[in-house]
PDB file of C-alpha atoms in Angstrom:
ATOM      1  CA  PHE A   1     109.341  97.347  93.560  1.00 72.00           C
ATOM      2  CA  TYR A   2     107.742  99.224  90.634  1.00 79.00           C
ATOM      3  CA  ARG A   3     110.493  98.134  88.296  1.00 86.00           C
ATOM      4  CA  LEU A   4     109.519  94.539  88.865  1.00 90.00           C
ATOM      5  CA  LEU A   5     105.967  94.950  87.729  1.00 96.00           C
ATOM      6  CA  ARG A   6     105.233  94.016  84.131  1.00 97.00           C
ATOM      7  CA  PRO A   7     102.332  95.297  81.970  1.00 96.00           C
ATOM      8  CA  TYR A   8      99.757  92.625  81.156  1.00 97.00           C
ATOM      9  CA  GLU A   9     101.483  90.301  83.614  1.00 97.00           C
ATOM     10  CA  HIS A  10     100.722  92.207  86.874  1.00 97.00           C
ATOM     11  CA  TYR A  11      98.506  95.063  85.686  1.00 97.00           C
ATOM     12  CA  ILE A  12      96.715  96.440  82.670  1.00 97.00           C
ATOM     13  CA  PRO A  13      98.491  99.579  81.618  1.00 96.00           C
ATOM     14  CA  TYR A  14      96.707 102.777  80.635  1.00 95.00           C
ATOM     15  CA  GLU A  15      97.617 106.317  79.700  1.00 95.00           C
ATOM     16  CA  ALA A  16      98.225 108.648  82.665  1.00 93.00           C
ATOM     17  CA  GLU A  17      95.505 111.021  81.474  1.00 93.00           C
ATOM     18  CA  GLY A  18      93.089 108.057  81.231  1.00 91.00           C
ATOM     19  CA  ASN A  19      92.312 108.751  77.567  1.00 95.00           C
ATOM     20  CA  ASP A  20      92.323 105.052  76.751  1.00 96.00           C
ATOM     21  CA  LEU A  21      90.539 103.867  79.879  1.00 96.00           C
ATOM     22  CA  VAL A  22      87.310 102.860  78.073  1.00 96.00           C
ATOM     23  CA  GLU A  23      89.393 100.885  75.589  1.00 97.00           C
ATOM     24  CA  LYS A  24      91.285  99.113  78.374  1.00 97.00           C
ATOM     25  CA  ILE A  25      88.055  98.239  80.241  1.00 97.00           C
ATOM     26  CA  GLN A  26      86.613  96.824  77.074  1.00 97.00           C
ATOM     27  CA  TRP A  27      89.839  94.826  76.557  1.00 97.00           C
ATOM     28  CA  ALA A  28      89.463  93.381  80.079  1.00 98.00           C
ATOM     29  CA  LEU A  29      85.825  92.493  79.421  1.00 97.00           C
ATOM     30  CA  ASP A  30      86.772  90.732  76.226  1.00 98.00           C
ATOM     31  CA  HIS A  31      89.788  88.821  77.748  1.00 98.00           C
ATOM     32  CA  ASP A  32      88.449  87.194  80.912  1.00 97.00           C
ATOM     33  CA  ASP A  33      91.005  84.447  81.092  1.00 98.00           C
ATOM     34  CA  GLU A  34      93.943  86.845  80.648  1.00 98.00           C
ATOM     35  CA  VAL A  35      92.472  89.187  83.319  1.00 98.00           C
ATOM     36  CA  ARG A  36      92.159  86.235  85.745  1.00 98.00           C
ATOM     37  CA  THR A  37      95.849  85.423  85.118  1.00 98.00           C
ATOM     38  CA  ILE A  38      96.856  89.140  85.644  1.00 98.00           C
ATOM     39  CA  VAL A  39      94.863  89.172  88.913  1.00 98.00           C
ATOM     40  CA  HIS A  40      96.509  85.954  90.040  1.00 98.00           C
ATOM     41  CA  ASN A  41      99.931  87.274  89.162  1.00 98.00           C
ATOM     42  CA  ALA A  42      99.292  90.648  90.877  1.00 97.00           C
ATOM     43  CA  ASN A  43      98.103  88.918  94.040  1.00 96.00           C
ATOM     44  CA  ALA A  44     101.143  86.650  94.079  1.00 95.00           C
ATOM     45  CA  PHE A  45     103.416  89.662  93.541  1.00 94.00           C
ATOM     46  CA  ALA A  46     101.827  91.534  96.406  1.00 90.00           C
ATOM     47  CA  ARG A  47     102.142  88.539  98.743  1.00 89.00           C
ATOM     48  CA  GLU A  48     105.794  88.061  97.848  1.00 87.00           C
ATOM     49  CA  ASN A  49     106.928  91.735  97.587  1.00 84.00           C
ATOM     50  CA  LEU A  50     104.704  93.878  99.716  1.00 83.00           C
ATOM     51  CA  LYS A  51     105.318  92.470 103.160  1.00 86.00           C
ATOM     52  CA  HIS A  52     104.649  94.839 105.967  1.00 88.00           C
ATOM     53  CA  SER A  53     108.396  95.346 106.723  1.00 89.00           C
ATOM     54  CA  ASP A  54     109.095  96.070 103.039  1.00 83.00           C
ATOM     55  CA  VAL A  55     106.295  98.662 102.890  1.00 84.00           C
ATOM     56  CA  MET A  56     107.524 100.272 106.160  1.00 92.00           C
ATOM     57  CA  LEU A  57     111.085 100.471 104.747  1.00 91.00           C
ATOM     58  CA  TYR A  58     109.795 102.056 101.560  1.00 88.00           C
ATOM     59  CA  LEU A  59     107.764 104.587 103.504  1.00 92.00           C
ATOM     60  CA  TYR A  60     110.802 105.356 105.677  1.00 96.00           C
ATOM     61  CA  LEU A  61     112.954 105.995 102.591  1.00 95.00           C
ATOM     62  CA  VAL A  62     110.207 108.205 100.989  1.00 95.00           C
ATOM     63  CA  LEU A  63     109.909 110.254 104.176  1.00 97.00           C
ATOM     64  CA  CYS A  64     113.698 110.641 104.383  1.00 96.00           C
ATOM     65  CA  GLU A  65     113.705 112.076 100.869  1.00 95.00           C
ATOM     66  CA  TYR A  66     110.770 114.291 101.701  1.00 95.00           C
ATOM     67  CA  ALA A  67     112.652 115.641 104.758  1.00 95.00           C
ATOM     68  CA  LYS A  68     115.613 116.472 102.585  1.00 94.00           C
ATOM     69  CA  LEU A  69     113.369 118.475 100.265  1.00 92.00           C
ATOM     70  CA  GLN A  70     111.864 120.307 103.235  1.00 93.00           C
ATOM     71  CA  ARG A  71     115.283 121.272 104.507  1.00 88.00           C
ATOM     72  CA  LEU A  72     116.274 122.452 101.054  1.00 86.00           C
ATOM     73  CA  PHE A  73     113.090 124.492 100.737  1.00 86.00           C
ATOM     74  CA  GLU A  74     113.577 125.972 104.152  1.00 85.00           C
ATOM     75  CA  ALA A  75     117.263 126.870 103.427  1.00 83.00           C
ATOM     76  CA  ARG A  76     116.237 128.579 100.153  1.00 84.00           C
ATOM     77  CA  ARG A  77     113.449 130.487 101.953  1.00 82.00           C
ATOM     78  CA  MET A  78     115.794 131.608 104.694  1.00 82.00           C
ATOM     79  CA  SER A  79     118.442 132.758 102.184  1.00 84.00           C
ATOM     80  CA  SER A  80     115.922 134.683 100.122  1.00 81.00           C
ATOM     81  CA  THR A  81     114.608 136.533 103.132  1.00 75.00           C
ATOM     82  CA  GLY A  82     118.043 137.179 104.603  1.00 69.00           C
ATOM     83  CA  THR A  83     117.329 135.459 107.918  1.00 60.00           C
TER      84      THR A  83
END
């Protein structure tokens, strides 16, 4: 669902390191109407796209990928130790 989220429509984007966080907070404080619209849009998105069954499916798929990585790691560990 991440690809469906749009900056300034569903969330206020910021740099991963958080270097612009103070600037983004100030933007939010200065743009009350826009922030209310973003919150409304984000809540609507969550109601429409984050149903319990959808979240459970997403978690299942993530755990399946994690299991594949564990098997790969274990196979590499076994081959490096010769067991």
